Structures are given as structure tokens and as C-alpha cells.
Amino acid sequence: MKSEQTALYKQVHEYMLTRIQTGEWPKDKRLPSVRSLAELLGVHRLTILKAYQLLKEQGHVYAKDKTGYYRKDSDHISNISEEQPAIRSYIHNSHLSDIHREPVTYKFSASVVDPTLLPNRYLSQHAKEIFDKYPHLLGTYANVKGDEELITGMSAYFQKYDRLYIPEESIVITSGAQQGIDIIAKVFVQAHDYVLIESPTYSGAADIFANRGAKLIPVSITAAGFCLEEVEYFMKKYKPKLFYTNPTYQNPTGYTVPVEQRKQLAELAEKYQCIILEDDAFREIYFHKTPPPPIYSYDTGGYIIYLRSFCKYMAPGLRICAMVAHPSLMKWLIKGKALADNGTPLLSQKAFLFYLTSDRVRTHMEKLRIALQIRKEKMEEALRDHSFHWDSPGGGLNLWVRIDETMDKNKLKAMALENSISYVPGQICDPLERDIPYIRLSYSFLNEQDIRKGMHVLTSIYDSLLTDNMHK
């Protein structure tokens, strides 16, 4: 498969480049041979050769006839003073995090809810009540698995509002879904393992798997869901360790996988012994009808790990997520959680328990859904008179917008940032970082007035660039 080979080739190139830039591979000393690197990384020699050739084209290495490749001096990190330790880092860059750090006024890149729409005052008014009930709260570590009261409350919540029976022993509390994905990856994925991942996808998950050295196999998701024949073909051919999916109001597309496919995905997971990591971060943000039950609800073989995060729409600052799995997997996940932080902060768990079990939570969700639908419609109204294309989502926080294929994407992004506007380029949401003609616009963070102002500026920039293209 061409796209998979490209991903592997890029991973090998990055592995080699990191060692050059940190000085681990010294100047003018013969670099590891094609054969030795192929054996070390478990890949074909041609893959190593292609990576070396690219490094040569980029000016990082040079070749000597019959002796091999050597590093050029210019790539060594030279700005480290003698007083500083020459520390080497092997962590991959987080492109989404880089975008979020941009200091802009119109943050269409932020797939989070406007803080003014969250129950801040309610929680602050009842903070003393929480401390009165748990006077030793700040002096107590939480259980690694999670606070027992919160786990009981979550189990009851799932059964009451989702008609989903989840036994308490199947729940671990994590510090957000991101930590859950990271724990699962560290527990079950090693370098060169295959991982199926929907395309486009949540880039934070792709970054985690890339850091594990996984070989990513993109699985296309559309408004109709997945092509299950393709999913089964990949599972049979690659024997992946897991399949990462966000099937309900998917980030970035807003698509929802239909119920029939959810049942079949659970069957495929059991048939091919492939863990499905179901990231369910937007379940309660629906605008018309409630979404279908999670894939987890159809699991009979214990191959589905379910992440139910409440960060996006209840209390982002508390970072509470339920990681749900069969007991056969749970024993390993608890060990992974212990290594991560030895337990989510107890204060966060007790504060969230207070809110989750209150009558206020349902009122909040009803009002929040109305507010977000209004903001979505305001953004769609701003897009309509321009050459954009998108499928209007039934929930979630984002619009996945197709732009003109002739558009200079780098120039569009640069001009947007110059005008204090940020969005997520489609390339970041592609597991293989292909240059696709899409952008993700989030309507959840800004109020209606700021959406109107920011979108007016963005569409004006877009139209002017299109006009320039026509005149070339």
C-alpha cells in the first residue's frame, strides 16, 4: 500500500534526522549501514536507502563511494553552550499544540467550548460545600483506578442517560481523553506495530501513535461512515494492534458512524483480535437527535476500549474522562495509569462528582446544545456565499470545510494569522500529513458576534487569494 509505505519511509527519515541533529551520529564518521539499520528497525533495505537519499538531497549527509554515508557538520546543534548538557530529545512535534499557542483574536482552531457557556459560577458557589464534605481533600492521594464515589456515579450516569450498563470494575478515571489515548498506546503499541486510524483524524491521537513508532494505516471516513470491506481487508492484511476511531460527531469532520456499522466493527474487532479504541468526546453535543449507542455497547469479546471524556462540554479545567474496558485489558491499563501519574487529582474528581450528580447538569447540557447550534449556524451562514463545501454536522464542535484546490494553503494560513485568525489546516488532520484541500473551523469557542467578525475577515482573505489565482 503506497500511503503506508510513505508513512514508514517518513518515520525512518525522522529517526535518522533526529540522531544527526542531536549529534548522536557525529560529523565525518561513517553512519550506520543500510543493512544494519534495516535489521535494527525491522524494515526493508530499500526503505533505509530511500531515507538516506532524501537526507542527501536535503544536504544533511554525503556519500563516499564504496564506504557509505557521512554526516555534514551544519546539522549539529551548535547553540548549546559548554555549560549546558547536550540533552537529546526524541519526542515528535505536536502541530496542533503549536497552532493553539498562536496569540490571535479569532481562535477558530480551538475545538473547546467558550468558558462563558460553562457552569463556572455554580461550581465556585459550591466549592466550600465540597471541602466541608471532604475536609482532608487536599491532603489525600486518589486511588490509581479513580475515586470510588465518582466511579459509582459515572456507572449510574451511563445507565440512566445512555442506557449503557458499565460495571464499576470496568472504569478507570483518567486526566482527560488525551491521557487515556497515551496510556493505551504505551500499554499496547510498540515501535513498528500497525495501527488503523480514521482519516482525517484527531491529530493529537496521531501524534501519540507516531511517538510510539507505530505504522499508521489510514481508514477513510465519510458521511456514510466506513467502508467495512476496507476495514476488514486492513485487519486481515496488517494484523493491527488497534483501530483508533472517534465515531460520534467525529473530529474534525462531524460525521457519525451509523449503528449498523458499529455492530459490525465490534464483530470485526473480535474476529481479528484487534482492539478498537473508541474516543467518545462529543456524545452529548447533539443538535437534533441523540446519536447511536457506542461501539462498546456491542462488544462481546472484550476488544473495545471506550473513552468517555467530559472535558469538552462540562468542566475542561477538571479534565475528567472514563476509560472503560474488559477486565482482561483493565489490569494492564491500571498499570499504565499508575506509571502515568499514579491517580487523577482527587480534588478534580470530587468537584466533578458534585456536578455530575446534581440536577444542574441536564439543564446545562440543554442550554449548551442550543447555544452551540446557534454558533454553528452563524458560521455556516458566513461560509455560504463563498466557494466552500462542507457537510453540516448533527453535533460536535467543528466544521470540516473543503477549500478550492488551487488555493495557496500556506499563504492563506499566513494571511489569516497576520489578521489574528487561526484555524487547523487539513494537513494536520491527515494521519500521513498529506496536503489535502480542507480546513477545520471550530464554532464553539467564540460568541456569535466574534464569529461574524472573524469569518468576514477570513472569507475576504480567501476570496482575494482566489481572485489572484484567476488572474495568473
mmCIF file of N, CA, C and O in Angstrom, residues 44-124:
data_model
loop_
_atom_site.group_PDB
_atom_site.id
_atom_site.type_symbol
_atom_site.label_atom_id
_atom_site.label_comp_id
_atom_site.label_asym_id
_atom_site.label_seq_id
_atom_site.Cartn_x
_atom_site.Cartn_y
_atom_site.Cartn_z
ATOM 1 N N HIS A 44 12.571 -2.942 5.336
ATOM 2 C CA HIS A 44 13.286 -3.355 4.124
ATOM 3 C C HIS A 44 14.465 -2.407 3.864
ATOM 4 O O HIS A 44 14.422 -1.217 4.194
ATOM 5 N N ARG A 45 15.515 -2.930 3.261
ATOM 6 C CA ARG A 45 16.695 -2.110 2.968
ATOM 7 C C ARG A 45 16.370 -0.939 2.045
ATOM 8 O O ARG A 45 16.974 0.131 2.157
ATOM 9 N N LEU A 46 15.425 -1.143 1.138
ATOM 10 C CA LEU A 46 15.056 -0.061 0.223
ATOM 11 C C LEU A 46 14.473 1.137 0.980
ATOM 12 O O LEU A 46 14.653 2.285 0.579
ATOM 13 N N THR A 47 13.757 0.839 2.070
ATOM 14 C CA THR A 47 13.198 1.922 2.878
ATOM 15 C C THR A 47 14.322 2.756 3.495
ATOM 16 O O THR A 47 14.277 3.995 3.498
ATOM 17 N N ILE A 48 15.366 2.093 4.012
ATOM 18 C CA ILE A 48 16.519 2.796 4.571
ATOM 19 C C ILE A 48 17.241 3.588 3.486
ATOM 20 O O ILE A 48 17.630 4.747 3.685
ATOM 21 N N LEU A 49 17.414 2.971 2.326
ATOM 22 C CA LEU A 49 18.118 3.619 1.226
ATOM 23 C C LEU A 49 17.401 4.894 0.788
ATOM 24 O O LEU A 49 18.020 5.931 0.544
ATOM 25 N N LYS A 50 16.067 4.822 0.691
ATOM 26 C CA LYS A 50 15.286 6.000 0.308
ATOM 27 C C LYS A 50 15.451 7.115 1.337
ATOM 28 O O LYS A 50 15.560 8.299 0.989
ATOM 29 N N ALA A 51 15.462 6.739 2.618
ATOM 30 C CA ALA A 51 15.628 7.740 3.670
ATOM 31 C C ALA A 51 17.004 8.405 3.569
ATOM 32 O O ALA A 51 17.136 9.624 3.699
ATOM 33 N N TYR A 52 18.032 7.605 3.330
ATOM 34 C CA TYR A 52 19.380 8.160 3.156
ATOM 35 C C TYR A 52 19.455 9.086 1.941
ATOM 36 O O TYR A 52 20.082 10.142 1.963
ATOM 37 N N GLN A 53 18.800 8.681 0.859
ATOM 38 C CA GLN A 53 18.817 9.502 -0.354
ATOM 39 C C GLN A 53 18.150 10.850 -0.121
ATOM 40 O O GLN A 53 18.621 11.885 -0.615
ATOM 41 N N LEU A 54 17.058 10.839 0.657
ATOM 42 C CA LEU A 54 16.395 12.103 0.965
ATOM 43 C C LEU A 54 17.281 12.984 1.852
ATOM 44 O O LEU A 54 17.376 14.201 1.641
ATOM 45 N N LEU A 55 17.933 12.366 2.830
ATOM 46 C CA LEU A 55 18.855 13.124 3.680
ATOM 47 C C LEU A 55 19.975 13.746 2.855
ATOM 48 O O LEU A 55 20.414 14.874 3.110
ATOM 49 N N LYS A 56 20.429 13.013 1.845
ATOM 50 C CA LYS A 56 21.480 13.524 0.966
ATOM 51 C C LYS A 56 20.967 14.701 0.147
ATOM 52 O O LYS A 56 21.638 15.738 0.012
ATOM 53 N N GLU A 57 19.744 14.564 -0.409
ATOM 54 C CA GLU A 57 19.150 15.641 -1.200
ATOM 55 C C GLU A 57 18.951 16.896 -0.353
ATOM 56 O O GLU A 57 19.068 18.024 -0.839
ATOM 57 N N GLN A 58 18.645 16.706 0.928
ATOM 58 C CA GLN A 58 18.402 17.838 1.827
ATOM 59 C C GLN A 58 19.701 18.436 2.363
ATOM 60 O O GLN A 58 19.668 19.447 3.064
ATOM 61 N N GLY A 59 20.824 17.799 2.049
ATOM 62 C CA GLY A 59 22.107 18.323 2.469
ATOM 63 C C GLY A 59 22.530 17.949 3.866
ATOM 64 O O GLY A 59 23.433 18.567 4.439
ATOM 65 N N HIS A 60 21.881 16.933 4.431
ATOM 66 C CA HIS A 60 22.229 16.515 5.786
ATOM 67 C C HIS A 60 23.397 15.530 5.807
ATOM 68 O O HIS A 60 24.118 15.442 6.798
ATOM 69 N N VAL A 61 23.544 14.729 4.737
ATOM 70 C CA VAL A 61 24.612 13.730 4.683
ATOM 71 C C VAL A 61 25.284 13.781 3.314
ATOM 72 O O VAL A 61 24.754 14.383 2.365
ATOM 73 N N TYR A 62 26.452 13.160 3.224
ATOM 74 C CA TYR A 62 27.092 12.992 1.926
ATOM 75 C C TYR A 62 27.575 11.549 1.829
ATOM 76 O O TYR A 62 27.746 10.857 2.851
ATOM 77 N N ALA A 63 27.746 11.075 0.600
ATOM 78 C CA ALA A 63 28.131 9.681 0.371
ATOM 79 C C ALA A 63 29.553 9.604 -0.172
ATOM 80 O O ALA A 63 30.003 10.471 -0.935
ATOM 81 N N LYS A 64 30.265 8.561 0.240
ATOM 82 C CA LYS A 64 31.579 8.237 -0.307
ATOM 83 C C LYS A 64 31.488 6.890 -1.004
ATOM 84 O O LYS A 64 30.898 5.949 -0.463
ATOM 85 N N ASP A 65 32.046 6.836 -2.190
ATOM 86 C CA ASP A 65 31.972 5.601 -2.965
ATOM 87 C C ASP A 65 32.498 4.419 -2.169
ATOM 88 O O ASP A 65 33.605 4.449 -1.608
ATOM 89 N N LYS A 66 31.660 3.381 -2.118
ATOM 90 C CA LYS A 66 32.000 2.083 -1.532
ATOM 91 C C LYS A 66 32.261 2.116 -0.022
ATOM 92 O O LYS A 66 32.680 1.118 0.554
ATOM 93 N N THR A 67 32.026 3.263 0.601
ATOM 94 C CA THR A 67 32.242 3.313 2.056
ATOM 95 C C THR A 67 30.970 3.634 2.830
ATOM 96 O O THR A 67 30.845 3.261 3.991
ATOM 97 N N GLY A 68 30.023 4.355 2.229
ATOM 98 C CA GLY A 68 28.769 4.636 2.929
ATOM 99 C C GLY A 68 28.462 6.106 3.046
ATOM 100 O O GLY A 68 28.971 6.940 2.291
ATOM 101 N N TYR A 69 27.622 6.427 4.049
ATOM 102 C CA TYR A 69 27.136 7.793 4.248
ATOM 103 C C TYR A 69 27.793 8.424 5.474
ATOM 104 O O TYR A 69 28.091 7.739 6.463
ATOM 105 N N TYR A 70 27.961 9.784 5.392
ATOM 106 C CA TYR A 70 28.585 10.536 6.475
ATOM 107 C C TYR A 70 27.774 11.799 6.738
ATOM 108 O O TYR A 70 27.173 12.367 5.824
ATOM 109 N N ARG A 71 27.780 12.263 8.005
ATOM 110 C CA ARG A 71 27.024 13.457 8.368
ATOM 111 C C ARG A 71 27.817 14.725 8.068
ATOM 112 O O ARG A 71 29.020 14.792 8.335
ATOM 113 N N LYS A 72 27.088 15.727 7.546
ATOM 114 C CA LYS A 72 27.705 17.039 7.357
ATOM 115 C C LYS A 72 27.702 17.803 8.674
ATOM 116 O O LYS A 72 26.852 17.575 9.549
ATOM 117 N N ASP A 73 28.596 18.749 8.819
ATOM 118 C CA ASP A 73 28.772 19.457 10.084
ATOM 119 C C ASP A 73 27.630 20.413 10.387
ATOM 120 O O ASP A 73 27.324 20.687 11.529
ATOM 121 N N SER A 74 26.958 20.925 9.374
ATOM 122 C CA SER A 74 25.993 22.011 9.563
ATOM 123 C C SER A 74 24.773 21.608 10.352
ATOM 124 O O SER A 74 24.052 22.458 10.854
ATOM 125 N N ASP A 75 24.503 20.296 10.469
ATOM 126 C CA ASP A 75 23.277 19.865 11.132
ATOM 127 C C ASP A 75 23.423 19.684 12.631
ATOM 128 O O ASP A 75 22.458 19.466 13.330
ATOM 129 N N HIS A 76 24.645 19.738 13.126
ATOM 130 C CA HIS A 76 24.823 19.546 14.564
ATOM 131 C C HIS A 76 24.255 20.741 15.326
ATOM 132 O O HIS A 76 24.378 21.881 14.892
ATOM 133 N N ILE A 77 23.616 20.478 16.448
ATOM 134 C CA ILE A 77 23.075 21.572 17.253
ATOM 135 C C ILE A 77 24.224 22.349 17.863
ATOM 136 O O ILE A 77 24.920 21.875 18.749
ATOM 137 N N SER A 78 24.417 23.584 17.368
ATOM 138 C CA SER A 78 25.602 24.340 17.756
ATOM 139 C C SER A 78 25.324 25.423 18.778
ATOM 140 O O SER A 78 26.228 26.076 19.250
ATOM 141 N N ASN A 79 24.054 25.634 19.122
ATOM 142 C CA ASN A 79 23.742 26.725 20.033
ATOM 143 C C ASN A 79 23.688 26.283 21.488
ATOM 144 O O ASN A 79 23.189 26.983 22.344
ATOM 145 N N ILE A 80 24.221 25.079 21.770
ATOM 146 C CA ILE A 80 24.284 24.618 23.147
ATOM 147 C C ILE A 80 25.621 25.039 23.720
ATOM 148 O O ILE A 80 26.670 24.674 23.212
ATOM 149 N N SER A 81 25.598 25.802 24.792
ATOM 150 C CA SER A 81 26.850 26.285 25.366
ATOM 151 C C SER A 81 27.546 25.157 26.106
ATOM 152 O O SER A 81 26.971 24.124 26.401
ATOM 153 N N GLU A 82 28.818 25.404 26.432
ATOM 154 C CA GLU A 82 29.590 24.382 27.117
ATOM 155 C C GLU A 82 29.030 24.109 28.507
ATOM 156 O O GLU A 82 29.214 23.031 29.060
ATOM 157 N N GLU A 83 28.351 25.119 29.097
ATOM 158 C CA GLU A 83 27.802 24.934 30.437
ATOM 159 C C GLU A 83 26.526 24.102 30.421
ATOM 160 O O GLU A 83 26.077 23.618 31.449
ATOM 161 N N GLN A 84 25.894 23.966 29.247
ATOM 162 C CA GLN A 84 24.635 23.245 29.164
ATOM 163 C C GLN A 84 24.869 21.786 28.783
ATOM 164 O O GLN A 84 25.723 21.492 27.959
ATOM 165 N N PRO A 85 24.100 20.883 29.390
ATOM 166 C CA PRO A 85 24.232 19.478 28.995
ATOM 167 C C PRO A 85 23.670 19.267 27.603
ATOM 168 O O PRO A 85 22.670 19.875 27.228
ATOM 169 N N ALA A 86 24.311 18.425 26.819
ATOM 170 C CA ALA A 86 23.844 18.131 25.457
ATOM 171 C C ALA A 86 22.747 17.087 25.523
ATOM 172 O O ALA A 86 22.942 15.899 25.290
ATOM 173 N N ILE A 87 21.556 17.549 25.896
ATOM 174 C CA ILE A 87 20.419 16.654 26.073
ATOM 175 C C ILE A 87 19.821 16.304 24.711
ATOM 176 O O ILE A 87 19.658 17.163 23.841
ATOM 177 N N ARG A 88 19.458 15.045 24.526
ATOM 178 C CA ARG A 88 18.833 14.605 23.280
ATOM 179 C C ARG A 88 17.355 14.305 23.527
ATOM 180 O O ARG A 88 16.998 13.641 24.494
ATOM 181 N N SER A 89 16.528 14.808 22.671
ATOM 182 C CA SER A 89 15.091 14.567 22.785
ATOM 183 C C SER A 89 14.601 13.828 21.549
ATOM 184 O O SER A 89 15.006 14.140 20.426
ATOM 185 N N TYR A 90 13.704 12.864 21.766
ATOM 186 C CA TYR A 90 13.189 12.073 20.653
ATOM 187 C C TYR A 90 11.674 12.201 20.517
ATOM 188 O O TYR A 90 11.035 11.413 19.845
ATOM 189 N N ILE A 91 11.107 13.209 21.163
ATOM 190 C CA ILE A 91 9.667 13.365 21.095
ATOM 191 C C ILE A 91 9.280 14.072 19.796
ATOM 192 O O ILE A 91 9.973 14.973 19.329
ATOM 193 N N HIS A 92 8.173 13.642 19.201
ATOM 194 C CA HIS A 92 7.691 14.233 17.956
ATOM 195 C C HIS A 92 6.984 15.554 18.250
ATOM 196 O O HIS A 92 6.453 15.778 19.333
ATOM 197 N N ASN A 93 6.960 16.407 17.260
ATOM 198 C CA ASN A 93 6.305 17.691 17.399
ATOM 199 C C ASN A 93 4.786 17.535 17.398
ATOM 200 O O ASN A 93 4.230 16.660 16.740
ATOM 201 N N SER A 94 4.088 18.382 18.171
ATOM 202 C CA SER A 94 2.628 18.416 18.166
ATOM 203 C C SER A 94 2.187 19.645 17.382
ATOM 204 O O SER A 94 2.232 20.776 17.886
ATOM 205 N N HIS A 95 1.778 19.441 16.136
ATOM 206 C CA HIS A 95 1.416 20.562 15.268
ATOM 207 C C HIS A 95 0.185 21.293 15.788
ATOM 208 O O HIS A 95 0.082 22.512 15.697
ATOM 209 N N LEU A 96 -0.765 20.538 16.341
ATOM 210 C CA LEU A 96 -1.993 21.159 16.845
ATOM 211 C C LEU A 96 -1.681 22.061 18.039
ATOM 212 O O LEU A 96 -2.224 23.163 18.159
ATOM 213 N N SER A 97 -0.779 21.607 18.899
ATOM 214 C CA SER A 97 -0.377 22.418 20.049
ATOM 215 C C SER A 97 0.288 23.711 19.593
ATOM 216 O O SER A 97 0.073 24.777 20.185
ATOM 217 N N ASP A 98 1.074 23.624 18.533
ATOM 218 C CA ASP A 98 1.736 24.825 18.001
ATOM 219 C C ASP A 98 0.698 25.858 17.556
ATOM 220 O O ASP A 98 0.856 27.066 17.798
ATOM 221 N N ILE A 99 -0.359 25.400 16.902
ATOM 222 C CA ILE A 99 -1.410 26.315 16.431
ATOM 223 C C ILE A 99 -2.140 26.955 17.609
ATOM 224 O O ILE A 99 -2.418 28.153 17.610
ATOM 225 N N HIS A 100 -2.427 26.142 18.630
ATOM 226 C CA HIS A 100 -3.159 26.667 19.780
ATOM 227 C C HIS A 100 -2.375 27.738 20.528
ATOM 228 O O HIS A 100 -2.963 28.571 21.223
ATOM 229 N N ARG A 101 -1.057 27.713 20.392
ATOM 230 C CA ARG A 101 -0.240 28.709 21.093
ATOM 231 C C ARG A 101 -0.161 30.047 20.366
ATOM 232 O O ARG A 101 0.397 31.004 20.882
ATOM 233 N N GLU A 102 -0.720 30.106 19.158
ATOM 234 C CA GLU A 102 -0.713 31.372 18.415
ATOM 235 C C GLU A 102 -1.585 32.407 19.136
ATOM 236 O O GLU A 102 -2.752 32.150 19.428
ATOM 237 N N PRO A 103 -1.055 33.599 19.437
ATOM 238 C CA PRO A 103 -1.827 34.622 20.151
ATOM 239 C C PRO A 103 -2.742 35.394 19.200
ATOM 240 O O PRO A 103 -2.369 36.447 18.669
ATOM 241 N N VAL A 104 -3.929 34.881 18.959
ATOM 242 C CA VAL A 104 -4.839 35.506 17.994
ATOM 243 C C VAL A 104 -6.147 35.890 18.675
ATOM 244 O O VAL A 104 -6.486 35.404 19.760
ATOM 245 N N THR A 105 -6.902 36.739 17.985
ATOM 246 C CA THR A 105 -8.209 37.182 18.493
ATOM 247 C C THR A 105 -9.306 36.203 18.117
ATOM 248 O O THR A 105 -10.174 35.873 18.937
ATOM 249 N N TYR A 106 -9.266 35.729 16.878
ATOM 250 C CA TYR A 106 -10.323 34.852 16.370
ATOM 251 C C TYR A 106 -9.787 33.424 16.285
ATOM 252 O O TYR A 106 -9.207 33.010 15.292
ATOM 253 N N LYS A 107 -10.018 32.673 17.360
ATOM 254 C CA LYS A 107 -9.403 31.361 17.515
ATOM 255 C C LYS A 107 -10.354 30.279 16.995
ATOM 256 O O LYS A 107 -10.961 29.526 17.766
ATOM 257 N N PHE A 108 -10.449 30.178 15.683
ATOM 258 C CA PHE A 108 -11.270 29.123 15.078
ATOM 259 C C PHE A 108 -10.565 27.769 15.120
ATOM 260 O O PHE A 108 -11.126 26.760 14.697
ATOM 261 N N SER A 109 -9.359 27.754 15.643
ATOM 262 C CA SER A 109 -8.621 26.495 15.793
ATOM 263 C C SER A 109 -8.990 25.775 17.088
ATOM 264 O O SER A 109 -8.691 24.592 17.240
ATOM 265 N N ALA A 110 -9.633 26.451 18.015
ATOM 266 C CA ALA A 110 -9.884 25.893 19.352
ATOM 267 C C ALA A 110 -11.172 25.092 19.376
ATOM 268 O O ALA A 110 -12.270 25.654 19.379
ATOM 269 N N SER A 111 -11.043 23.772 19.422
ATOM 270 C CA SER A 111 -12.209 22.896 19.498
ATOM 271 C C SER A 111 -12.580 22.663 20.960
ATOM 272 O O SER A 111 -12.566 21.538 21.464
ATOM 273 N N VAL A 112 -12.870 23.751 21.635
ATOM 274 C CA VAL A 112 -13.292 23.734 23.037
ATOM 275 C C VAL A 112 -14.455 24.706 23.188
ATOM 276 O O VAL A 112 -14.652 25.599 22.358
ATOM 277 N N VAL A 113 -15.197 24.541 24.265
ATOM 278 C CA VAL A 113 -16.380 25.368 24.485
ATOM 279 C C VAL A 113 -15.996 26.696 25.133
ATOM 280 O O VAL A 113 -15.132 26.741 26.019
ATOM 281 N N ASP A 114 -16.634 27.754 24.686
ATOM 282 C CA ASP A 114 -16.488 29.080 25.265
ATOM 283 C C ASP A 114 -16.684 28.985 26.783
ATOM 284 O O ASP A 114 -17.723 28.522 27.255
ATOM 285 N N PRO A 115 -15.700 29.406 27.585
ATOM 286 C CA PRO A 115 -15.816 29.292 29.045
ATOM 287 C C PRO A 115 -17.053 29.966 29.621
ATOM 288 O O PRO A 115 -17.555 29.552 30.676
ATOM 289 N N THR A 116 -17.575 30.986 28.934
ATOM 290 C CA THR A 116 -18.766 31.673 29.456
ATOM 291 C C THR A 116 -20.008 30.802 29.372
ATOM 292 O O THR A 116 -21.025 31.119 29.986
ATOM 293 N N LEU A 117 -19.936 29.704 28.611
ATOM 294 C CA LEU A 117 -21.077 28.793 28.494
ATOM 295 C C LEU A 117 -21.032 27.653 29.504
ATOM 296 O O LEU A 117 -21.936 26.826 29.548
ATOM 297 N N LEU A 118 -19.977 27.624 30.311
ATOM 298 C CA LEU A 118 -19.790 26.527 31.259
ATOM 299 C C LEU A 118 -20.245 26.922 32.665
ATOM 300 O O LEU A 118 -20.355 28.116 32.985
ATOM 301 N N PRO A 119 -20.521 25.951 33.535
ATOM 302 C CA PRO A 119 -21.105 26.228 34.866
ATOM 303 C C PRO A 119 -20.077 26.710 35.883
ATOM 304 O O PRO A 119 -19.967 26.166 36.989
ATOM 305 N N ASN A 120 -19.316 27.729 35.547
ATOM 306 C CA ASN A 120 -18.263 28.208 36.442
ATOM 307 C C ASN A 120 -18.816 28.734 37.763
ATOM 308 O O ASN A 120 -18.317 28.390 38.844
ATOM 309 N N ARG A 121 -19.841 29.559 37.688
ATOM 310 C CA ARG A 121 -20.379 30.164 38.900
ATOM 311 C C ARG A 121 -20.994 29.111 39.817
ATOM 312 O O ARG A 121 -20.828 29.161 41.034
ATOM 313 N N TYR A 122 -21.669 28.158 39.224
ATOM 314 C CA TYR A 122 -22.306 27.103 40.025
ATOM 315 C C TYR A 122 -21.262 26.333 40.831
ATOM 316 O O TYR A 122 -21.430 26.090 42.027
ATOM 317 N N LEU A 123 -20.167 25.965 40.190
ATOM 318 C CA LEU A 123 -19.128 25.205 40.881
ATOM 319 C C LEU A 123 -18.422 26.063 41.936
ATOM 320 O O LEU A 123 -18.110 25.576 43.027
ATOM 321 N N SER A 124 -18.178 27.331 41.606
ATOM 322 C CA SER A 124 -17.497 28.198 42.566
ATOM 323 C C SER A 124 -18.362 28.450 43.797
ATOM 324 O O SER A 124 -17.853 28.525 44.925
#
